[in-house]
Coordinates of N, CA and C in Angstrom, one line a residue:
M1 N -79.1 43.9 -45.9 CA -77.7 43.8 -45.6 C -77.2 45.1 -45.0
V2 N -76.5 45.1 -43.9 CA -76.0 46.2 -43.2 C -74.5 46.3 -43.2
V3 N -73.9 47.4 -43.5 CA -72.5 47.6 -43.5 C -72.1 48.3 -42.2
P4 N -71.4 47.6 -41.2 CA -71.0 48.3 -40.0 C -69.7 49.1 -40.3
K5 N -69.2 49.7 -39.3 CA -68.0 50.5 -39.4 C -66.8 49.7 -39.9
E6 N -66.0 50.2 -40.8 CA -64.9 49.5 -41.4 C -63.6 50.0 -40.7
R7 N -62.7 49.0 -40.4 CA -61.4 49.3 -39.9 C -60.4 48.5 -40.7
Y8 N -59.4 49.2 -41.2 CA -58.4 48.5 -41.9 C -57.6 47.7 -40.9
P9 N -57.2 46.4 -41.1 CA -57.3 45.7 -42.4 C -58.6 44.8 -42.5
H10 N -59.6 45.2 -41.7 CA -60.8 44.3 -41.7 C -61.9 44.8 -42.6
K11 N -62.7 43.9 -43.1 CA -63.9 44.3 -43.8 C -65.0 43.4 -43.4
M12 N -66.1 43.9 -42.9 CA -67.2 43.0 -42.5 C -68.4 43.4 -43.2
Q13 N -69.2 42.4 -43.6 CA -70.5 42.6 -44.3 C -71.5 41.8 -43.7
R14 N -72.7 42.2 -43.7 CA -73.9 41.4 -43.3 C -74.8 41.2 -44.5
T15 N -75.3 40.0 -44.7 CA -76.1 39.8 -45.8 C -77.3 38.9 -45.3
S16 N -78.5 39.1 -45.9 CA -79.6 38.3 -45.5 C -80.0 37.3 -46.6
E17 N -80.2 36.0 -46.3 CA -80.6 35.0 -47.2 C -81.8 34.3 -46.6
R18 N -82.2 33.2 -47.3 CA -83.2 32.3 -46.8 C -82.7 30.9 -46.6
L19 N -82.9 30.4 -45.3 CA -82.5 29.0 -45.1 C -83.5 28.1 -45.7
D20 N -84.8 28.5 -45.9 CA -85.8 27.8 -46.6 C -86.7 28.8 -47.3
L21 N -87.8 28.4 -47.8 CA -88.6 29.4 -48.6 C -89.2 30.5 -47.7
N22 N -89.3 30.3 -46.4 CA -90.0 31.2 -45.5 C -89.2 31.8 -44.5
T23 N -88.0 31.3 -44.2 CA -87.2 31.8 -43.1 C -85.9 32.6 -43.6
P24 N -85.9 33.9 -43.3 CA -84.7 34.6 -43.7 C -83.6 34.4 -42.7
C25 N -82.4 34.5 -43.1 CA -81.2 34.2 -42.3 C -80.2 35.3 -42.5
E26 N -79.5 35.8 -41.5 CA -78.5 36.8 -41.6 C -77.1 36.2 -41.5
E27 N -76.3 36.4 -42.5 CA -74.9 35.9 -42.5 C -74.0 37.1 -42.2
I28 N -72.9 36.9 -41.5 CA -71.9 37.9 -41.3 C -70.6 37.4 -42.0
L29 N -70.1 38.2 -42.9 CA -68.9 37.9 -43.6 C -67.8 38.9 -43.2
E30 N -66.7 38.4 -42.8 CA -65.6 39.2 -42.4 C -64.3 38.8 -43.0
A31 N -63.6 39.8 -43.7 CA -62.3 39.5 -44.3 C -61.2 40.2 -43.5
N32 N -60.1 39.5 -43.3 CA -58.9 40.0 -42.6 C -57.7 39.9 -43.5
S33 N -57.3 41.0 -44.0 CA -56.2 41.0 -45.0 C -54.9 40.7 -44.4
E34 N -54.7 41.0 -43.1 CA -53.4 40.7 -42.4 C -53.2 39.2 -42.2
K35 N -54.3 38.5 -41.8 CA -54.3 37.1 -41.6 C -54.6 36.3 -42.8
D36 N -55.1 37.0 -43.9 CA -55.5 36.3 -45.1 C -56.6 35.3 -44.9
T37 N -57.7 35.7 -44.1 CA -58.8 34.8 -43.8 C -60.1 35.5 -44.1
I38 N -61.1 34.7 -44.4 CA -62.5 35.1 -44.5 C -63.3 34.3 -43.6
T39 N -64.1 34.9 -42.8 CA -65.0 34.2 -41.8 C -66.4 34.4 -42.2
V40 N -67.2 33.4 -42.2 CA -68.7 33.4 -42.4 C -69.4 32.9 -41.2
E41 N -70.3 33.6 -40.6 CA -71.1 33.2 -39.5 C -72.6 33.3 -39.7
Y42 N -73.3 32.4 -39.2 CA -74.8 32.6 -39.2 C -75.4 31.7 -38.1
K43 N -76.6 32.0 -37.7 CA -77.3 31.3 -36.6 C -78.5 30.6 -37.2
Q44 N -78.7 29.3 -36.9 CA -79.9 28.6 -37.4 C -81.1 28.9 -36.5
G45 N -82.2 28.5 -37.0 CA -83.5 28.8 -36.2 C -83.5 28.1 -34.9
D46 N -82.8 27.0 -34.7 CA -82.7 26.3 -33.4 C -81.7 26.8 -32.5
G47 N -81.0 27.9 -32.9 CA -80.0 28.5 -32.0 C -78.6 28.0 -32.3
T48 N -78.4 27.0 -33.2 CA -77.0 26.6 -33.5 C -76.3 27.7 -34.2
H49 N -75.0 27.9 -33.8 CA -74.2 29.0 -34.3 C -73.1 28.3 -35.2
N50 N -73.1 28.6 -36.5 CA -72.1 28.0 -37.4 C -71.1 29.1 -37.8
T51 N -69.8 28.7 -37.8 CA -68.7 29.6 -38.2 C -67.9 28.8 -39.2
V52 N -67.6 29.4 -40.3 CA -66.7 28.8 -41.3 C -65.5 29.8 -41.5
V53 N -64.3 29.3 -41.3 CA -63.1 30.1 -41.5 C -62.4 29.6 -42.7
F54 N -62.2 30.5 -43.7 CA -61.4 30.1 -44.9 C -60.0 30.8 -44.7
D55 N -59.0 30.0 -44.4 CA -57.6 30.5 -44.2 C -56.7 30.2 -45.4
F56 N -56.5 31.3 -46.1 CA -55.7 31.1 -47.4 C -54.2 31.0 -47.1
K57 N -53.8 31.5 -45.9 CA -52.3 31.5 -45.6 C -51.9 30.0 -45.2
R58 N -52.8 29.3 -44.5 CA -52.5 28.0 -44.0 C -53.2 26.9 -44.9
D59 N -54.0 27.4 -45.9 CA -54.6 26.5 -46.9 C -55.6 25.6 -46.2
V60 N -56.3 26.0 -45.2 CA -57.3 25.2 -44.5 C -58.7 25.9 -44.4
R61 N -59.7 25.0 -44.2 CA -61.0 25.5 -43.9 C -61.4 24.9 -42.6
I62 N -61.9 25.7 -41.7 CA -62.3 25.2 -40.4 C -63.8 25.5 -40.2
V63 N -64.6 24.5 -39.9 CA -66.0 24.6 -39.7 C -66.2 24.4 -38.2
R64 N -66.8 25.3 -37.5 CA -67.1 25.2 -36.1 C -68.7 25.4 -35.9
A65 N -69.2 24.5 -35.1 CA -70.7 24.5 -34.8 C -70.9 24.5 -33.3
L66 N -71.5 25.5 -32.8 CA -71.9 25.5 -31.4 C -73.4 25.1 -31.3
I67 N -73.7 24.0 -30.8 CA -75.0 23.4 -30.8 C -75.6 23.4 -29.4
L68 N -76.7 24.0 -29.2 CA -77.3 24.1 -27.9 C -78.0 22.7 -27.5
G69 N -78.0 22.5 -26.2 CA -78.7 21.2 -25.8 C -80.2 21.3 -25.9
E70 N -80.8 20.2 -26.0 CA -82.3 20.1 -26.1 C -82.9 19.7 -24.7
P71 N -83.4 20.7 -24.0 CA -84.0 20.4 -22.7 C -85.0 19.3 -22.6
E72 N -85.8 19.1 -23.7 CA -86.8 18.1 -23.7 C -86.1 16.7 -23.7
R73 N -84.8 16.6 -24.0 CA -84.1 15.4 -24.0 C -83.2 15.3 -22.8
G74 N -83.3 16.2 -21.9 CA -82.5 16.2 -20.7 C -81.1 16.8 -20.9
Q75 N -80.9 17.5 -22.0 CA -79.6 18.1 -22.3 C -79.5 19.5 -21.9
T76 N -78.6 19.8 -21.0 CA -78.5 21.2 -20.5 C -77.2 21.9 -21.0
Q77 N -76.3 21.1 -21.5 CA -75.0 21.7 -21.9 C -75.0 21.8 -23.5
Y78 N -74.2 22.8 -23.9 CA -74.0 22.9 -25.3 C -72.8 22.0 -25.8
Q79 N -72.7 21.8 -27.1 CA -71.7 21.0 -27.7 C -71.0 21.8 -28.8
V80 N -69.7 21.7 -28.9 CA -68.9 22.3 -29.9 C -68.3 21.3 -30.8
L81 N -68.6 21.4 -32.1 CA -67.9 20.5 -33.1 C -66.9 21.3 -34.0
C82 N -65.8 20.7 -34.4 CA -64.8 21.5 -35.2 C -64.3 20.5 -36.2
F83 N -64.4 20.9 -37.5 CA -63.9 20.1 -38.6 C -62.8 20.9 -39.4
V84 N -61.7 20.3 -39.6 CA -60.6 21.0 -40.3 C -60.3 20.2 -41.6
S85 N -60.3 20.9 -42.7 CA -60.0 20.2 -44.0 C -59.2 21.2 -44.9
R86 N -58.7 20.7 -46.0 CA -58.0 21.5 -47.0 C -59.0 22.5 -47.6
L87 N -58.5 23.7 -47.9 CA -59.3 24.7 -48.6 C -59.3 24.5 -50.1
N88 N -60.5 24.6 -50.6 CA -60.7 24.6 -52.1 C -60.7 26.0 -52.5
H89 N -59.7 26.5 -53.3 CA -59.6 27.9 -53.6 C -60.7 28.4 -54.5
H90 N -61.4 27.5 -55.1 CA -62.5 27.9 -56.0 C -63.8 28.0 -55.2
E91 N -63.7 27.9 -53.9 CA -64.9 27.9 -53.0 C -65.4 29.3 -52.7
I92 N -64.5 30.2 -52.6 CA -64.8 31.6 -52.3 C -63.7 32.5 -52.9
I93 N -64.0 33.8 -53.1 CA -63.1 34.7 -53.7 C -61.9 35.0 -52.7
P94 N -60.8 35.4 -53.2 CA -59.6 35.7 -52.3 C -59.9 36.8 -51.3
T95 N -59.2 36.8 -50.2 CA -59.4 37.8 -49.2 C -59.2 39.2 -49.7
E96 N -58.2 39.5 -50.6 CA -58.0 40.8 -51.1 C -59.2 41.3 -51.9
S97 N -59.9 40.5 -52.6 CA -61.1 40.8 -53.4 C -62.2 41.1 -52.4
M98 N -62.4 40.3 -51.4 CA -63.4 40.4 -50.4 C -63.3 41.7 -49.7
V99 N -62.1 42.2 -49.4 CA -61.9 43.4 -48.6 C -62.4 44.6 -49.4
H100 N -62.3 44.5 -50.8 CA -62.7 45.6 -51.6 C -64.2 45.6 -52.1
L101 N -64.9 44.6 -51.6 CA -66.3 44.5 -52.1 C -67.1 45.7 -51.5
R102 N -68.1 46.2 -52.3 CA -68.9 47.3 -51.8 C -70.4 46.8 -51.8
Q103 N -71.1 47.1 -50.8 CA -72.5 46.6 -50.6 C -73.5 47.5 -51.3
K104 N -74.5 47.0 -51.9 CA -75.6 47.7 -52.4 C -76.9 47.1 -51.9
N105 N -77.9 47.9 -51.8 CA -79.2 47.4 -51.3 C -79.1 46.7 -50.0
P106 N -78.7 47.4 -48.9 CA -78.3 46.7 -47.7 C -79.4 45.8 -47.0
H107 N -80.6 46.1 -47.3 CA -81.7 45.3 -46.6 C -82.3 44.3 -47.6
L108 N -81.7 44.0 -48.7 CA -82.2 43.1 -49.7 C -81.9 41.6 -49.2
V109 N -83.0 40.8 -49.3 CA -82.8 39.3 -49.0 C -82.2 38.7 -50.3
R110 N -81.0 38.1 -50.2 CA -80.3 37.7 -51.4 C -80.5 36.2 -51.6
T111 N -80.5 35.8 -52.9 CA -80.5 34.4 -53.3 C -79.3 34.1 -54.2
A112 N -78.6 33.1 -53.9 CA -77.3 32.8 -54.7 C -77.7 32.5 -56.1
E113 N -76.7 32.9 -57.0 CA -76.9 32.7 -58.5 C -76.6 31.2 -58.8
E114 N -75.8 30.6 -58.1 CA -75.4 29.2 -58.4 C -75.6 28.3 -57.1
R115 N -76.3 27.2 -57.3 CA -76.4 26.3 -56.1 C -75.5 25.1 -56.4
R116 N -74.4 25.0 -55.6 CA -73.5 24.0 -55.7 C -73.9 22.7 -54.9
G117 N -73.4 21.6 -55.3 CA -73.8 20.4 -54.7 C -73.2 20.2 -53.2
L118 N -73.7 19.2 -52.6 CA -73.2 18.9 -51.2 C -71.8 18.3 -51.2
E119 N -70.9 18.9 -50.5 CA -69.6 18.3 -50.3 C -69.6 17.4 -49.1
H120 N -69.3 16.1 -49.4 CA -69.4 15.0 -48.4 C -68.0 14.7 -47.9
L121 N -67.7 14.9 -46.6 CA -66.4 14.6 -46.1 C -66.4 13.6 -45.0
H122 N -65.6 12.6 -45.1 CA -65.5 11.5 -44.1 C -64.3 11.8 -43.2
M123 N -64.5 12.3 -42.0 CA -63.4 12.7 -41.1 C -62.9 11.4 -40.3
D124 N -61.7 11.0 -40.6 CA -61.3 9.7 -40.1 C -60.3 9.8 -39.0
M125 N -60.1 11.0 -38.4 CA -59.2 11.1 -37.3 C -59.7 12.3 -36.4
A126 N -59.8 12.0 -35.1 CA -60.0 13.0 -34.1 C -58.7 13.4 -33.4
V127 N -58.5 14.7 -33.3 CA -57.2 15.2 -32.8 C -57.3 16.0 -31.6
N128 N -56.4 15.9 -30.6 CA -56.4 16.6 -29.4 C -56.2 18.1 -29.7
V129 N -57.2 18.9 -29.3 CA -57.1 20.4 -29.6 C -55.8 21.0 -29.1
S130 N -55.3 20.5 -28.0 CA -54.1 21.1 -27.4 C -52.8 20.7 -28.1
H131 N -52.9 19.7 -29.1 CA -51.7 19.2 -29.8 C -52.0 19.2 -31.3
A132 N -52.1 20.4 -31.9 CA -52.5 20.6 -33.3 C -51.4 20.9 -34.2
G133 N -50.1 20.7 -33.7 CA -49.0 21.0 -34.6 C -48.9 22.4 -35.1
H134 N -48.7 22.5 -36.4 CA -48.5 23.9 -37.0 C -49.8 24.7 -37.0
L135 N -51.0 24.0 -36.7 CA -52.2 24.7 -36.6 C -52.6 25.1 -35.2
N136 N -51.7 25.0 -34.2 CA -52.0 25.2 -32.8 C -52.8 26.5 -32.5
T137 N -52.2 27.6 -33.0 CA -52.8 28.9 -32.7 C -54.2 29.1 -33.3
L138 N -54.3 28.7 -34.6 CA -55.6 28.8 -35.3 C -56.6 27.9 -34.6
I139 N -56.3 26.7 -34.3 CA -57.3 25.8 -33.7 C -57.7 26.3 -32.3
H140 N -56.7 26.8 -31.5 CA -57.0 27.3 -30.2 C -58.0 28.5 -30.3
N141 N -57.9 29.3 -31.3 CA -58.7 30.5 -31.4 C -60.1 30.1 -31.9
V142 N -60.2 29.2 -32.8 CA -61.5 28.8 -33.4 C -62.3 27.7 -32.7
C143 N -61.5 26.7 -32.3 CA -62.2 25.5 -31.8 C -62.3 25.4 -30.3
Q144 N -62.3 26.5 -29.6 CA -62.4 26.5 -28.1 C -63.8 25.8 -27.8
G145 N -63.7 24.9 -26.8 CA -64.9 24.2 -26.3 C -65.1 22.9 -27.0
A146 N -64.3 22.5 -28.0 CA -64.5 21.2 -28.7 C -63.8 20.1 -27.8
H147 N -64.5 19.7 -26.8 CA -63.9 18.7 -25.9 C -63.6 17.4 -26.4
E148 N -64.3 17.0 -27.5 CA -64.1 15.7 -28.2 C -62.9 15.8 -29.2
G149 N -62.2 17.0 -29.2 CA -61.2 17.2 -30.2 C -61.7 17.7 -31.5
F150 N -60.8 18.0 -32.5 CA -61.3 18.4 -33.8 C -61.0 17.3 -34.8
Y151 N -61.8 17.3 -35.8 CA -61.8 16.2 -36.8 C -61.1 16.6 -38.1
I152 N -60.3 15.6 -38.6 CA -59.6 15.9 -39.9 C -59.7 14.6 -40.8
R153 N -59.3 14.8 -42.0 CA -59.1 13.6 -42.9 C -57.6 13.4 -43.1
K154 N -57.1 12.2 -42.8 CA -55.7 12.0 -43.0 C -55.2 12.2 -44.4
S155 N -56.1 12.0 -45.4 CA -55.7 12.3 -46.8 C -55.3 13.7 -47.1
D156 N -55.9 14.6 -46.2 CA -55.6 16.1 -46.4 C -54.1 16.4 -46.0
W157 N -53.5 15.5 -45.3 CA -52.2 15.9 -44.7 C -51.1 15.0 -45.2
L158 N -51.2 14.4 -46.4 CA -50.2 13.5 -46.9 C -48.9 14.2 -47.1
D159 N -48.9 15.5 -47.3 CA -47.7 16.3 -47.5 C -47.0 16.7 -46.2
K160 N -47.7 16.4 -45.1 CA -47.1 16.7 -43.8 C -47.2 15.5 -42.9
E161 N -46.3 15.5 -41.9 CA -46.3 14.4 -41.0 C -47.5 14.5 -40.1
T162 N -48.4 13.5 -40.2 CA -49.6 13.5 -39.3 C -49.2 13.3 -37.8
T163 N -47.9 12.8 -37.6 CA -47.4 12.6 -36.3 C -47.3 13.9 -35.5
E164 N -47.4 15.1 -36.2 CA -47.4 16.3 -35.4 C -48.7 16.5 -34.7
F165 N -49.7 15.8 -35.1 CA -51.0 15.8 -34.4 C -51.0 14.7 -33.3
E166 N -51.8 14.9 -32.2 CA -52.0 13.9 -31.2 C -53.4 13.3 -31.4
P167 N -53.5 12.1 -32.1 CA -54.8 11.6 -32.4 C -55.5 11.0 -31.2
L168 N -56.8 11.3 -31.1 CA -57.6 10.7 -30.1 C -58.3 9.4 -30.6
L169 N -58.5 9.4 -31.9 CA -59.2 8.2 -32.6 C -58.8 8.2 -34.0
Q170 N -58.5 7.0 -34.5 CA -58.2 6.8 -36.0 C -59.3 5.9 -36.6
I171 N -59.3 5.9 -37.9 CA -60.4 5.2 -38.6 C -60.4 3.7 -38.3
A172 N -59.3 3.1 -37.9 CA -59.3 1.7 -37.6 C -60.2 1.4 -36.4
D173 N -60.3 2.4 -35.5 CA -61.2 2.2 -34.3 C -62.6 2.3 -34.7
A174 N -63.0 2.9 -35.8 CA -64.4 3.2 -36.2 C -64.9 2.2 -37.3
I175 N -64.1 1.4 -37.8 CA -64.5 0.5 -38.9 C -65.7 -0.4 -38.4
G176 N -66.7 -0.5 -39.2 CA -67.8 -1.4 -38.8 C -68.9 -0.7 -37.9
L177 N -68.7 0.5 -37.5 CA -69.7 1.2 -36.7 C -70.9 1.5 -37.5
R178 N -72.1 1.4 -36.9 CA -73.3 1.7 -37.5 C -73.5 3.2 -37.5
R179 N -74.3 3.7 -38.4 CA -74.7 5.2 -38.3 C -75.6 5.4 -37.1
C180 N -75.5 6.6 -36.5 CA -76.1 6.9 -35.3 C -77.7 6.7 -35.3
P181 N -78.3 7.1 -36.4 CA -79.8 7.0 -36.5 C -80.3 5.5 -36.3
S182 N -79.4 4.5 -36.7 CA -79.8 3.1 -36.6 C -79.2 2.5 -35.4
T183 N -78.6 3.2 -34.5 CA -78.1 2.7 -33.2 C -79.1 2.9 -32.1
L184 N -79.6 1.8 -31.6 CA -80.7 2.0 -30.6 C -80.1 2.3 -29.2
D185 N -79.0 1.7 -28.8 CA -78.4 1.9 -27.5 C -77.7 3.3 -27.5
L186 N -78.2 4.2 -26.6 CA -77.8 5.5 -26.6 C -76.3 5.6 -26.1
W187 N -75.8 4.6 -25.5 CA -74.4 4.6 -25.0 C -73.4 3.9 -25.9
Q188 N -73.9 3.4 -27.0 CA -73.0 2.8 -28.0 C -72.3 3.8 -28.9
P189 N -71.1 3.6 -29.3 CA -70.4 4.4 -30.3 C -71.1 4.3 -31.7
C190 N -71.0 5.3 -32.5 CA -71.6 5.2 -33.8 C -71.0 6.3 -34.7
M191 N -71.4 6.3 -36.0 CA -71.0 7.3 -36.9 C -72.0 8.4 -37.1
C192 N -71.7 9.6 -36.7 CA -72.6 10.7 -36.7 C -72.4 11.6 -38.0
S193 N -73.4 12.3 -38.4 CA -73.3 13.2 -39.5 C -73.8 14.6 -39.1
Y194 N -73.0 15.6 -39.5 CA -73.4 17.0 -39.3 C -73.5 17.7 -40.6
R195 N -74.6 18.4 -40.8 CA -74.7 19.2 -42.1 C -74.9 20.7 -41.8
L196 N -74.4 21.5 -42.7 CA -74.6 22.9 -42.7 C -74.6 23.4 -44.1
H197 N -75.2 24.6 -44.3 CA -75.3 25.1 -45.7 C -75.1 26.6 -45.6
L198 N -74.1 27.1 -46.4 CA -73.9 28.5 -46.6 C -74.7 28.9 -47.8
E199 N -75.8 29.7 -47.5 CA -76.7 30.1 -48.5 C -76.2 31.1 -49.5
W200 N -75.3 31.9 -49.1 CA -74.8 33.0 -50.0 C -73.3 33.3 -49.7
I201 N -72.4 33.0 -50.6 CA -71.0 33.4 -50.5 C -70.5 33.9 -51.8
P202 N -69.6 34.9 -51.9 CA -69.1 35.3 -53.1 C -68.0 34.3 -53.6
C203 N -68.3 33.5 -54.6 CA -67.5 32.4 -55.0 C -66.6 32.6 -56.1
L204 N -66.9 33.5 -57.0 CA -66.1 33.8 -58.2 C -66.1 35.2 -58.6
L205 N -65.0 35.7 -59.2 CA -64.9 37.0 -59.7 C -65.4 37.1 -61.1
K206 N -66.1 38.1 -61.5 CA -66.5 38.3 -62.9 C -65.6 39.3 -63.6
Y207 N -65.3 39.0 -64.8 CA -64.4 39.8 -65.6 C -65.1 40.4 -66.8
C208 N -64.9 41.6 -67.1 CA -65.5 42.3 -68.3 C -64.3 42.7 -69.2
H209 N -64.6 43.1 -70.4 CA -63.5 43.5 -71.3 C -63.7 45.0 -71.7
S210 N -62.6 45.7 -71.6 CA -62.7 47.1 -72.0 C -62.8 47.3 -73.5
R211 N -63.0 48.5 -73.9 CA -63.0 48.8 -75.4 C -61.7 48.5 -75.9
R212 N -61.7 48.1 -77.2 CA -60.4 47.7 -77.8 C -59.6 49.0 -78.0
D213 N -58.3 48.8 -77.8 CA -57.3 49.9 -78.0 C -56.9 50.0 -79.4
T214 N -56.0 50.9 -79.7 CA -55.6 51.1 -81.1 C -54.9 49.9 -81.7
A215 N -54.4 49.0 -80.9 CA -53.8 47.7 -81.4 C -54.8 46.6 -81.5
G216 N -56.1 46.9 -81.1 CA -57.2 45.9 -81.3 C -57.3 45.0 -80.1
R217 N -56.6 45.3 -79.0 CA -56.7 44.5 -77.8 C -57.8 45.0 -76.8
A218 N -58.5 44.0 -76.2 CA -59.5 44.3 -75.2 C -59.0 43.7 -73.9
N219 N -58.7 44.6 -72.9 CA -58.1 44.2 -71.7 C -59.2 43.8 -70.7
P220 N -59.1 42.6 -70.0 CA -60.1 42.2 -69.0 C -59.9 43.0 -67.7
Y221 N -61.0 43.2 -67.0 CA -60.9 43.9 -65.7 C -62.0 43.3 -64.8
K222 N -61.8 43.3 -63.5 CA -62.8 42.8 -62.6 C -64.1 43.7 -62.5
C223 N -65.2 43.1 -62.7 CA -66.4 43.9 -62.7 C -67.6 43.4 -61.9
G224 N -67.3 42.6 -60.9 CA -68.3 42.1 -60.1 C -68.0 40.7 -59.5
I225 N -69.0 40.1 -58.9 CA -68.8 38.7 -58.3 C -70.0 37.8 -58.7
R226 N -69.8 36.5 -58.6 CA -70.8 35.6 -58.7 C -71.0 34.9 -57.4
S227 N -72.3 34.8 -57.0 CA -72.6 34.3 -55.7 C -73.0 32.8 -55.8
C228 N -72.7 32.0 -54.7 CA -73.0 30.6 -54.7 C -73.5 30.2 -53.4
S229 N -74.3 29.1 -53.3 CA -74.6 28.5 -52.1 C -73.8 27.1 -52.0
Q230 N -73.4 26.7 -50.8 CA -72.6 25.5 -50.7 C -73.0 24.8 -49.5
G231 N -73.2 23.5 -49.6 CA -73.5 22.6 -48.5 C -72.4 21.7 -48.1
Y232 N -72.4 21.3 -46.9 CA -71.3 20.4 -46.4 C -72.0 19.3 -45.5
R233 N -71.4 18.1 -45.6 CA -71.8 17.0 -44.7 C -70.5 16.4 -44.2
F234 N -70.4 16.3 -42.8 CA -69.3 15.7 -42.2 C -69.7 14.4 -41.5
D235 N -69.1 13.3 -41.8 CA -69.3 12.1 -41.1 C -68.2 11.8 -40.1
Y236 N -68.4 11.5 -38.9 CA -67.4 11.3 -37.9 C -67.9 10.4 -36.8
H237 N -66.9 9.9 -36.0 CA -67.2 9.0 -34.9 C -67.5 9.7 -33.6
V238 N -68.5 9.2 -32.9 CA -68.9 9.7 -31.6 C -68.8 8.5 -30.6
P239 N -68.4 8.8 -29.4 CA -68.2 7.7 -28.4 C -69.6 7.1 -28.0
H240 N -70.6 7.9 -28.1 CA -72.0 7.3 -27.8 C -73.0 8.1 -28.5
R241 N -74.1 7.5 -28.7 CA -75.2 8.0 -29.5 C -75.8 9.3 -29.0
L242 N -75.7 9.5 -27.7 CA -76.2 10.7 -27.0 C -75.6 12.0 -27.6
L243 N -74.4 11.9 -28.1 CA -73.7 13.1 -28.6 C -74.1 13.4 -30.0
C244 N -75.1 12.7 -30.6 CA -75.5 13.0 -31.9 C -77.0 13.0 -32.1
P245 N -77.7 13.9 -31.3 CA -79.2 13.8 -31.2 C -79.9 14.4 -32.5
W246 N -79.1 15.2 -33.3 CA -79.7 15.9 -34.5 C -79.7 15.0 -35.7
D247 N -78.9 13.9 -35.7 CA -78.8 13.0 -36.9 C -79.9 12.0 -36.9
E248 N -80.9 12.3 -37.7 CA -82.1 11.4 -37.7 C -82.2 10.8 -39.1
E249 N -82.8 9.6 -39.2 CA -83.1 9.0 -40.5 C -84.0 9.9 -41.3
T250 N -83.7 10.1 -42.6 CA -84.6 10.9 -43.5 C -85.1 10.0 -44.6

């Protein structure tokens, strides 16, 4: 793990993990205290670049995947996916705590202390990137290149008018669609799945107790972090099977 130069209000860290038993992976974690965001980035072995933005101010999590084309399948262009959902505040430590983290053993390959289960999200609406309502600026900065729009769950926005978004597709249009791996016609619409895994993130703060004072009280104080790994699976509609070449039957 390498610590680059620090500039207030930013804090960036690099950490190495293993995507599997033999392949190390470098994650970049960046905290921005002004925007109250934490960004995690890493590149997979096939060149796919995954970015996860935890935005505490807007209470959203944005997952962006830049997927390179497969020349052997005649694909020369890259594809950008963008998924926006509500932030689970127990998923990662707050920005303020992340900013104050100090790195030790910078070249150590790390393994998460806790392996959390796969979070499965069914994205039932595609939204025009140019008409993202109160998320316009954030979406424009993170989801550039997502020509099919970004995907949300309508249930995440029950406290807001979803009419502020300009939908490209709603769940009613996708009812009855087969999963892409079982769709033989490459030009037929289907339900695609995209998976990613954050192998190491600081998910919880650890608290210790000081020595008891004269009144017999032991005051808690922050004394470290607990690390977790977290997986995600996003199910969403694609207009034709060709846009989902990575989703194969397992």
